[in-house]
CSV table of C-alpha atoms in Angstrom, one decimal:
chain,number,residue,atom,x,y,z
A,23,PHE,CA,97.5,104.5,137.2
A,24,GLN,CA,99.0,107.9,138.3
A,25,ALA,CA,95.7,109.1,139.5
A,26,SER,CA,95.0,105.9,141.4
A,27,VAL,CA,98.4,106.0,143.2
A,28,GLY,CA,97.9,109.7,144.0
A,29,LEU,CA,94.5,108.9,145.5
A,30,LEU,CA,95.9,106.0,147.6
A,31,LEU,CA,98.7,108.1,148.9
A,32,GLY,CA,96.4,111.0,149.7
A,33,VAL,CA,94.0,108.8,151.7
A,34,THR,CA,97.0,107.3,153.6
A,35,LEU,CA,98.4,110.7,154.5
A,36,ALA,CA,95.0,112.0,155.5
A,37,PHE,CA,94.4,109.2,157.9
A,38,TYR,CA,97.9,109.7,159.3
A,39,TYR,CA,97.2,113.3,160.2
A,40,GLU,CA,93.6,113.1,161.3
A,41,TRP,CA,91.5,109.9,160.9
A,42,ARG,CA,88.1,111.5,161.9
A,43,ILE,CA,88.0,114.2,159.2
A,44,SER,CA,89.5,111.6,156.8
A,45,LEU,CA,86.4,109.4,157.3
A,46,VAL,CA,84.2,112.4,156.5
A,47,ALA,CA,86.3,113.2,153.4
A,48,LEU,CA,85.9,109.6,152.2
A,49,GLY,CA,82.2,110.0,152.4
A,50,VAL,CA,82.1,113.1,150.2
A,51,ALA,CA,85.1,112.0,148.0
A,52,PRO,CA,82.9,110.3,145.3
A,53,MET,CA,80.9,113.6,144.9
A,54,MET,CA,84.2,115.5,144.7
A,55,MET,CA,85.5,113.2,142.0
A,56,ILE,CA,82.3,113.4,140.0
A,57,SER,CA,82.4,117.2,140.3
A,58,ALA,CA,86.0,117.4,139.0
A,59,ALA,CA,85.3,115.0,136.2
A,60,ILE,CA,82.2,117.0,135.0
A,61,ASN,CA,84.2,120.2,135.2
A,62,SER,CA,87.1,118.8,133.1
A,63,LYS,CA,84.9,117.0,130.7
A,64,VAL,CA,83.0,120.2,129.9
A,65,LYS,CA,86.2,122.2,129.2
A,66,VAL,CA,88.0,119.5,127.1
A,67,GLY,CA,84.9,118.1,125.4
A,68,SER,CA,83.7,121.4,124.1
A,69,MET,CA,87.0,122.1,122.5
A,70,ILE,CA,87.1,118.7,120.8
A,71,ASN,CA,83.5,119.0,119.5
A,72,ILE,CA,84.2,122.5,118.1
A,73,GLU,CA,87.2,121.3,116.2
A,74,ARG,CA,85.4,118.2,114.9
A,75,GLU,CA,82.2,119.9,113.8
A,76,GLY,CA,84.1,122.7,112.0
A,77,GLY,CA,85.2,120.2,109.4
A,78,THR,CA,82.2,120.7,107.1
A,79,THR,CA,82.6,124.5,107.1
A,80,HIS,CA,86.4,124.3,106.6
A,81,SER,CA,85.9,121.8,103.7
A,82,THR,CA,83.5,124.2,102.0
A,83,VAL,CA,86.0,127.0,102.1
A,84,SER,CA,89.0,125.0,101.1
A,85,GLU,CA,87.2,123.4,98.1
A,86,THR,CA,86.0,126.7,96.9
A,87,ILE,CA,89.5,128.2,97.0
A,88,ILE,CA,91.1,125.2,95.3
A,89,ASN,CA,88.4,125.0,92.6
A,90,TYR,CA,87.9,128.7,92.3
A,91,ILE,CA,88.2,128.6,88.5
A,92,THR,CA,85.3,126.2,88.2
A,93,VAL,CA,83.2,128.2,90.7
A,94,ALA,CA,83.9,131.5,88.9
A,95,SER,CA,83.4,130.1,85.4
A,96,PHE,CA,79.8,129.3,86.3
A,97,ALA,CA,79.3,132.7,88.0
A,98,ASN,CA,77.8,130.8,90.9
A,99,GLU,CA,79.7,132.3,93.9
A,100,SER,CA,76.4,133.2,95.5
A,101,LEU,CA,75.4,129.5,95.8
A,102,ILE,CA,78.7,128.8,97.7
A,103,ILE,CA,78.2,131.8,99.9
A,104,GLN,CA,74.7,130.6,100.8
A,105,LYS,CA,75.9,127.1,101.5
A,106,TYR,CA,78.7,128.6,103.7
A,107,LYS,CA,76.2,130.8,105.6
A,108,ALA,CA,73.9,127.8,106.1
A,109,ASN,CA,76.8,125.8,107.6
A,110,LEU,CA,77.7,128.6,109.9
A,111,LEU,CA,74.1,129.2,111.0
A,112,GLU,CA,73.7,125.5,111.9
A,113,LYS,CA,77.0,125.6,113.7
A,114,VAL,CA,76.0,128.7,115.7
A,115,LYS,CA,72.8,127.0,116.8
A,116,LYS,CA,74.6,124.0,118.0
A,117,GLU,CA,77.2,126.1,119.8
A,118,ILE,CA,74.5,128.1,121.6
A,119,ARG,CA,72.9,124.8,122.9
A,120,LYS,CA,76.3,123.6,124.0
A,121,CYS,CA,77.0,126.8,125.8
A,122,HIS,CA,73.7,126.4,127.8
A,123,VAL,CA,74.5,122.8,128.7
A,124,SER,CA,78.1,123.5,129.5
A,125,GLY,CA,77.1,126.5,131.7
A,126,PHE,CA,74.6,124.4,133.6
A,127,LEU,CA,77.1,121.5,134.2
A,128,PHE,CA,79.8,123.9,135.2
A,129,GLY,CA,77.6,125.7,137.7
A,130,PHE,CA,76.4,122.3,139.1
A,131,SER,CA,79.9,121.0,139.5
A,132,GLN,CA,80.9,124.2,141.3
A,133,PHE,CA,77.9,124.0,143.6
A,134,MET,CA,78.8,120.4,144.5
A,135,GLN,CA,82.5,121.4,145.0
A,136,PHE,CA,81.8,124.3,147.4
A,137,GLY,CA,79.1,122.3,149.1
A,138,MET,CA,81.6,119.6,150.0
A,139,TYR,CA,84.0,122.3,151.3
A,140,THR,CA,81.2,123.5,153.5
A,141,ILE,CA,80.7,119.9,154.9
A,142,LEU,CA,84.4,119.3,155.5
A,143,PHE,CA,85.0,122.7,157.2
A,144,TRP,CA,81.9,122.4,159.4
A,145,SER,CA,82.8,118.9,160.4
A,146,GLY,CA,86.4,120.0,161.2
A,147,ALA,CA,85.1,122.8,163.4
A,148,LYS,CA,83.0,120.4,165.4
A,149,PHE,CA,86.0,118.0,165.8
A,150,VAL,CA,88.2,120.9,167.0
A,151,GLU,CA,85.4,122.0,169.4
A,152,ASN,CA,84.6,118.5,170.8
A,153,TYR,CA,87.8,116.4,170.4
A,154,ASN,CA,90.6,119.0,170.8
A,155,VAL,CA,91.9,118.2,167.3
A,156,LYS,CA,94.9,120.3,166.2
A,157,GLY,CA,94.0,122.8,163.5
A,158,ASP,CA,97.1,122.3,161.4
A,159,ASP,CA,96.6,118.5,161.3
A,160,LEU,CA,93.0,119.0,160.4
A,161,PHE,CA,93.7,121.3,157.5
A,162,THR,CA,96.5,119.1,156.2
A,163,ALA,CA,94.2,116.1,156.2
A,164,ILE,CA,91.4,118.0,154.4
A,165,TYR,CA,93.6,119.4,151.7
A,166,VAL,CA,95.6,116.2,151.1
A,167,MET,CA,92.3,114.3,150.6
A,168,MET,CA,90.8,117.1,148.6
A,169,PHE,CA,93.6,117.4,146.1
A,170,ALA,CA,93.9,113.6,145.7
A,171,ALA,CA,90.2,113.3,144.9
A,172,ILE,CA,90.2,116.2,142.5
A,173,GLY,CA,93.2,114.7,140.6
A,174,ALA,CA,91.5,111.4,140.4
A,175,GLY,CA,88.3,113.0,139.1
A,176,GLN,CA,90.2,115.0,136.4
A,177,ALA,CA,92.0,111.8,135.3
A,178,GLN,CA,88.6,110.1,134.7
A,179,GLN,CA,88.0,112.3,131.7
A,180,HIS,CA,90.8,110.6,129.8
A,181,GLY,CA,89.2,107.1,130.2
A,182,PRO,CA,86.8,107.4,127.2
A,183,SER,CA,89.5,109.0,125.1
A,184,ALA,CA,92.0,106.3,126.0
A,185,GLY,CA,89.4,103.7,125.1
A,186,LYS,CA,88.9,105.4,121.7
A,187,GLY,CA,92.6,105.6,121.2
A,188,VAL,CA,93.1,101.9,121.9
A,189,GLU,CA,90.2,101.1,119.5
A,190,ALA,CA,91.7,103.3,116.8
A,191,ALA,CA,95.2,101.8,117.3
A,192,CYS,CA,93.8,98.3,117.0
A,193,LYS,CA,92.1,99.2,113.7
A,194,ILE,CA,95.4,100.7,112.4
A,195,TYR,CA,97.4,97.7,113.4
A,196,ASP,CA,94.8,95.4,111.9
A,197,ILE,CA,95.4,97.1,108.6
A,198,ILE,CA,99.2,97.0,109.0
A,199,ASP,CA,99.1,93.3,110.0
A,200,GLU,CA,96.7,92.3,107.2
A,201,PRO,CA,98.8,90.1,104.9
A,202,SER,CA,99.0,91.5,101.4
A,203,LYS,CA,98.1,89.3,98.5
A,204,ILE,CA,100.7,91.1,96.4
A,205,ASP,CA,103.6,92.0,98.6
A,206,PRO,CA,106.4,93.8,96.7
A,207,PHE,CA,108.8,93.2,99.6
A,208,GLU,CA,108.2,89.5,99.8
A,209,MET,CA,111.3,87.4,99.2
A,210,ASN,CA,111.6,83.7,98.6
A,211,ASN,CA,113.9,81.3,96.9
A,212,ASP,CA,111.4,80.6,94.0
A,213,GLN,CA,111.4,84.1,92.8
A,214,ILE,CA,113.0,85.2,89.6
A,215,PHE,CA,114.8,88.6,89.8
A,216,ALA,CA,114.1,90.5,86.6
A,217,ASN,CA,117.0,92.2,84.8
A,218,LYS,CA,117.8,93.3,81.3
A,219,GLN,CA,119.2,89.9,80.5
A,220,ASN,CA,116.2,87.8,81.3
A,221,VAL,CA,113.5,90.4,80.4
A,222,LYS,CA,113.5,91.5,76.8
A,223,GLY,CA,110.0,92.8,76.5
A,224,GLU,CA,107.8,90.0,75.2
A,225,ILE,CA,104.3,90.2,76.8
A,226,GLU,CA,101.5,87.7,76.5
A,227,PHE,CA,98.0,87.6,77.9
A,228,LYS,CA,96.3,84.2,77.9
A,229,ASN,CA,92.5,84.2,78.4
A,230,VAL,CA,92.8,86.9,81.1
A,231,TRP,CA,89.6,87.7,83.1
A,232,PHE,CA,89.7,90.6,85.6
A,233,ARG,CA,87.4,92.7,87.7
A,234,TYR,CA,88.2,95.1,90.5
A,235,PRO,CA,87.7,94.0,94.1
A,236,THR,CA,85.2,96.8,94.6
A,237,ARG,CA,83.2,96.0,91.5
A,238,LYS,CA,82.8,92.3,91.6
A,239,ASP,CA,79.7,92.3,89.4
A,240,SER,CA,81.5,93.9,86.5
A,241,TRP,CA,84.2,92.2,84.4
A,242,ILE,CA,86.7,94.7,82.9
A,243,LEU,CA,88.6,92.1,80.9
A,244,ARG,CA,86.8,89.0,79.5
A,245,GLY,CA,89.1,86.4,78.2
A,246,LEU,CA,91.7,88.8,76.9
A,247,THR,CA,94.3,87.0,74.7
A,248,MET,CA,97.1,88.9,73.0
A,249,LYS,CA,100.8,88.8,72.4
A,250,ILE,CA,103.3,91.7,72.0
A,251,ASN,CA,106.6,90.8,70.6
A,252,VAL,CA,110.0,92.3,71.7
A,253,ASN,CA,110.5,95.9,70.5
A,254,GLU,CA,107.0,96.0,69.0
A,255,CYS,CA,104.9,99.1,69.4
A,256,VAL,CA,101.3,98.4,70.1
A,257,GLY,CA,98.4,100.8,70.6
A,258,LEU,CA,95.3,99.8,72.6
A,259,VAL,CA,92.2,101.6,71.4
A,260,GLY,CA,88.8,101.5,73.1
A,261,GLN,CA,86.2,103.5,74.8
A,262,SER,CA,86.5,104.8,78.4
A,263,GLY,CA,86.4,102.0,80.9
A,264,SER,CA,87.2,99.3,78.4
A,265,GLY,CA,90.3,98.3,80.4
A,266,LYS,CA,93.3,100.0,78.7
A,267,SER,CA,94.7,101.4,82.0
A,268,THR,CA,93.8,98.1,83.7
A,269,ILE,CA,96.2,96.2,81.5
A,270,ILE,CA,99.0,98.5,82.7
A,271,GLN,CA,98.0,97.9,86.3
A,272,LEU,CA,98.0,94.2,85.8
A,273,LEU,CA,101.5,94.3,84.2
A,274,TYR,CA,102.7,96.3,87.2
A,275,ARG,CA,101.0,93.7,89.4
A,276,PHE,CA,99.0,96.3,91.3
A,277,TYR,CA,96.3,93.6,90.8
A,278,ASP,CA,96.3,89.9,89.7
A,279,PRO,CA,93.7,88.6,87.3
A,280,GLN,CA,91.0,86.3,88.6
A,281,ARG,CA,91.5,83.9,85.7
A,282,GLY,CA,94.1,83.4,83.0
A,283,GLN,CA,97.8,84.0,82.8
A,284,ILE,CA,100.2,86.9,82.0
A,285,LEU,CA,103.6,86.0,80.7
A,286,ILE,CA,106.7,88.1,80.5
A,287,ASP,CA,109.2,86.6,78.1
A,288,GLY,CA,107.4,83.2,78.5
A,289,VAL,CA,107.5,83.3,82.3
A,290,ASP,CA,104.4,83.7,84.5
A,291,ILE,CA,104.5,87.2,85.8
A,292,LYS,CA,103.8,85.9,89.3
A,293,ARG,CA,107.2,84.2,89.4
A,294,TYR,CA,109.1,87.4,89.1
A,295,ASN,CA,110.2,89.5,92.1
A,296,ILE,CA,107.7,92.4,91.9
A,297,ARG,CA,110.1,95.3,92.6
A,298,SER,CA,112.7,94.0,90.2
A,299,LEU,CA,110.1,93.5,87.5
A,300,ARG,CA,108.7,97.0,87.9
A,301,ALA,CA,112.2,98.4,87.6
A,302,GLN,CA,112.2,97.0,84.0
A,303,PHE,CA,109.1,99.1,83.1
A,304,GLY,CA,108.8,102.8,82.3
A,305,LEU,CA,105.4,104.6,82.7
A,306,VAL,CA,104.1,107.9,81.4
A,307,GLN,CA,100.6,108.7,82.6
A,308,GLN,CA,97.9,111.0,81.3
A,309,GLU,CA,98.4,113.3,84.3
A,310,PRO,CA,102.1,113.3,85.2
A,311,VAL,CA,102.9,113.4,88.9
A,312,LEU,CA,105.9,115.5,89.9
A,313,PHE,CA,107.1,115.9,93.5
A,314,ASN,CA,107.8,119.3,95.0
A,315,TYR,CA,111.6,118.7,94.6
A,316,SER,CA,114.0,120.0,92.0
A,317,VAL,CA,113.7,119.1,88.3
A,318,LYS,CA,116.9,117.0,88.7
A,319,ASP,CA,115.5,115.0,91.6
A,320,ASN,CA,112.3,114.3,89.8
A,321,ILE,CA,114.1,113.0,86.7
A,322,CYS,CA,116.5,110.7,88.6
A,323,TYR,CA,113.8,109.5,91.0
A,324,ALA,CA,113.9,106.1,89.4
A,325,LYS,CA,117.7,105.8,89.4
A,326,GLU,CA,119.4,107.0,92.5
A,327,HIS,CA,123.0,107.0,91.1
A,328,ALA,CA,122.3,108.6,87.7
A,329,THR,CA,125.2,110.7,86.5
A,330,VAL,CA,125.0,114.3,85.3
A,331,ARG,CA,125.5,113.0,81.7
A,332,GLU,CA,122.6,110.6,82.0
A,333,ILE,CA,120.3,113.3,83.4
A,334,THR,CA,121.0,115.8,80.7
A,335,ALA,CA,120.9,113.1,78.0
A,336,VAL,CA,117.4,111.9,78.9
A,337,ALA,CA,116.2,115.5,79.2
A,338,GLU,CA,117.5,116.1,75.6
A,339,ILE,CA,115.8,113.0,74.3
A,340,ALA,CA,112.5,114.1,76.0
A,341,ASN,CA,112.7,117.6,74.4
A,342,ALA,CA,112.9,119.0,77.9
A,343,ALA,CA,116.5,120.3,78.0
A,344,GLN,CA,115.9,123.6,76.3
A,345,PHE,CA,113.1,124.9,78.6
A,346,ILE,CA,114.9,123.5,81.7
A,347,GLU,CA,118.1,125.4,80.9
A,348,GLU,CA,116.2,128.5,80.1
A,349,ILE,CA,114.8,128.7,83.6
A,350,GLU,CA,118.0,130.2,84.9
A,351,GLU,CA,117.5,133.3,82.7
A,352,GLU,CA,113.9,133.7,83.8
A,353,LYS,CA,114.8,133.5,87.4
A,354,ALA,CA,117.3,136.3,87.1
A,355,GLU,CA,114.4,138.7,87.0
A,356,ASP,CA,112.6,137.1,89.8
A,357,PRO,CA,113.7,138.5,93.2
A,358,THR,CA,112.3,135.4,95.0
A,359,GLN,CA,115.1,133.0,95.9
A,360,PHE,CA,114.6,129.5,97.1
A,361,PRO,CA,116.2,128.6,100.4
A,362,GLU,CA,119.5,126.8,100.0
A,363,ASN,CA,118.3,123.7,101.9
A,364,ALA,CA,115.4,123.4,99.5
A,365,MET,CA,117.8,123.1,96.6
A,366,GLN,CA,119.8,120.2,98.0
A,367,PRO,CA,119.3,116.8,96.3
A,368,LEU,CA,117.2,114.2,98.0
A,369,ARG,CA,118.9,111.4,100.0
A,370,GLY,CA,119.8,108.7,97.5
A,371,SER,CA,119.3,111.2,94.7
A,372,ALA,CA,121.3,111.0,91.5
A,373,ALA,CA,123.6,114.0,91.9
A,374,SER,CA,126.3,113.7,94.5
A,375,GLU,CA,128.0,116.7,96.1
A,376,HIS,CA,130.7,116.9,93.5
A,377,THR,CA,128.3,116.7,90.6
A,378,TYR,CA,125.6,119.0,92.0
A,379,GLU,CA,127.1,122.2,90.6
A,380,GLU,CA,127.9,120.7,87.2
A,381,LEU,CA,124.2,120.8,86.1
A,382,PRO,CA,122.7,124.0,84.7
A,383,LYS,CA,120.9,125.8,87.5
A,384,GLY,CA,117.5,125.2,85.8
A,385,TYR,CA,117.7,121.6,86.9
A,386,ASN,CA,117.9,122.7,90.6
A,387,THR,CA,114.6,124.6,90.3
A,388,LEU,CA,111.8,123.3,92.5
A,389,CYS,CA,108.8,122.0,90.5
A,390,GLY,CA,106.2,123.2,93.0
A,391,VAL,CA,103.3,121.2,94.4
A,392,LYS,CA,102.2,118.7,91.8
A,393,GLY,CA,104.5,120.4,89.3
A,394,SER,CA,102.6,123.7,89.5
A,395,LYS,CA,105.5,125.7,88.2
A,396,PHE,CA,105.4,124.1,84.8
A,397,SER,CA,102.8,123.8,82.0
A,398,GLY,CA,101.2,120.5,81.2
A,399,GLY,CA,103.5,119.8,78.3
A,400,GLN,CA,106.6,120.7,80.3
A,401,LYS,CA,105.5,118.4,83.1
A,402,GLN,CA,104.9,115.6,80.7
A,403,ARG,CA,108.3,115.9,79.1
A,404,ILE,CA,109.9,115.8,82.5
A,405,ALA,CA,107.9,112.7,83.2
A,406,VAL,CA,109.1,111.1,79.9
A,407,ALA,CA,112.7,111.9,81.0
A,408,ARG,CA,112.1,110.2,84.3
A,409,ALA,CA,110.5,107.2,82.7
A,410,ILE,CA,113.5,106.5,80.3
A,411,ILE,CA,116.4,107.2,82.6
A,412,THR,CA,116.5,103.5,83.6
A,413,LYS,CA,116.4,102.5,80.0
A,414,PRO,CA,113.3,100.3,80.5
A,415,GLN,CA,112.7,97.2,78.5
A,416,VAL,CA,109.0,98.0,78.3
A,417,LEU,CA,107.6,101.6,78.0
A,418,MET,CA,103.9,102.1,78.8
A,419,LEU,CA,102.0,105.2,77.8
A,420,ASP,CA,98.6,105.8,79.4
A,421,GLU,CA,97.1,108.5,77.1
A,422,ALA,CA,100.2,110.5,77.6
A,423,THR,CA,99.2,113.3,75.3
A,424,SER,CA,95.4,113.4,75.5
A,425,ALA,CA,95.3,116.3,78.0
A,426,LEU,CA,97.7,118.6,76.1
A,427,ASP,CA,97.2,121.3,73.6
A,428,GLU,CA,98.3,120.9,70.0
A,429,GLU,CA,101.8,122.4,70.4
A,430,SER,CA,102.6,120.5,73.6
A,431,GLN,CA,101.2,117.3,72.0
A,432,ARG,CA,103.6,117.7,69.1
A,433,LYS,CA,106.7,118.2,71.4
A,434,VAL,CA,105.7,115.3,73.7
A,435,GLN,CA,105.0,113.0,70.7
A,436,GLU,CA,108.3,113.8,69.2
A,437,ALA,CA,110.0,112.8,72.5
A,438,LEU,CA,107.9,109.6,72.7
A,439,ASP,CA,108.8,108.7,69.1
A,440,LYS,CA,112.5,108.9,70.1
A,441,VAL,CA,112.2,106.8,73.2
A,442,MET,CA,109.9,104.1,71.8
A,443,LYS,CA,112.6,102.9,69.4
A,444,ASP,CA,114.3,99.6,70.2
A,445,ARG,CA,112.0,98.8,73.1
A,446,THR,CA,108.6,97.2,73.6
A,447,SER,CA,106.0,100.0,74.0
C-alpha cells in the first residue's frame, strides 16, 4: 500500500513539473521497477537462503556437542568430522553457484538501471533543446518519477514473503482454532469438580480398549478390566510397550479410550473437570523434569501458596532435606554467585517475600537446565517432594527408580515407601 501511494504521488508530481519527460519516464518505469525488484531480491534472498540451508550443518555440530559422551565412547569422532566436512563441501558448491547467479542478476539490473538513466537524460536534453523546457523542472520530474519507481520495485520483493507469512499464519490459527477433544479449560454445568471429599482414590477400568491416534492399527489395551481400592498399593508389571505408562495417561485424561469406561470413585472420569481431577493426582516419572528455577520453586510448583513448613516437611519425607540444606556449605567455596533476580521466587510461587529468607539457602539454589546441577537420585527425590506437596489422593509412579544406581534407588524407595502410606498408589 505504501509503495502504491508513493508511486501515485510521484507520477502526479512529475506530470505537474514536466509532462513530456513524465511520459517518457512512464514508458521506462516498468523496466526500472523490475530492475529494483531484481536487485533487492538478490540481496535479501541470498541472506535468507544462507540461513535456511545452514540448518543441517548447525544441527550436526549441536548434536555432536550435546551427545559428546556417546560420540567419544565409540571413538568415532572421525565419522562426525567427515560428515561435517561433506555438509560444508556441499554448502560451498551451492554458494558458489548462487554467487555466479547473483552476480549476473545484479549486473543485469545495474545495466537496465543506467540504461534507463541514459534514455531519460537524453530525452530531457532534446526537450530542453527543442521545447525550451526549464532544466530545474525537468530534473525534478525525472528524479521524482525515478525514486517512486525504485521504491515500488523494492516493495515488490516483499510480496512473496507476505504471501508465505499469511499462509503460515493461517496454518497456525487453524491449529489454535482446532477444537480439542479433551479441553482442560472447558467449563460446563454438568462437570463435577474433584476435591478431597469426593475423590478418595478408588479406580476402576471396565473393558477398556485403547490405541494411540498415530498407531491406529495397534491396540495397546485390549479389554482391560481391573479395580484398585482406596489406599491400595498396586504394581503393574509387563514388558516394554504393554501399556503401563498408557494407563497413567488415561487417568490424567491426556487421551480417552476408544471403548470401555474408567471410573474414579464410581463416577465416569469424563464427568470430572479435568484440571480439578489432575490436581488430586501426584506423578513421579522415570526421568524427572525439573525447571531451571530454584529448588523451592520446583517443589511448590503444584501448590502456589505452600508454606515454608510444608516445603521443608515434604523435602524431609522425600529424603531430600539433607542434601538440599548441605548445598549452602558447598556454595561457600564456589566463587560463582547467582544474580539476585535469578533467586527470586516465581510469580505465584509458594514463598512470599516475608517467608523467602526463612528457608535454608539451599532451597534457593537454581536447579539448572533439566536439573543438571543434581544427580539422578537427587532430582528424583525433589520430584517426589513436588508430587506429594498437594497431598494427592492418588500417587502414580512410572518406573520411578529404574534409571537410578543402587544407592539412589534405596533412598528414593525409602521416600516412596513413606509417601505411599494412606493413599492409593
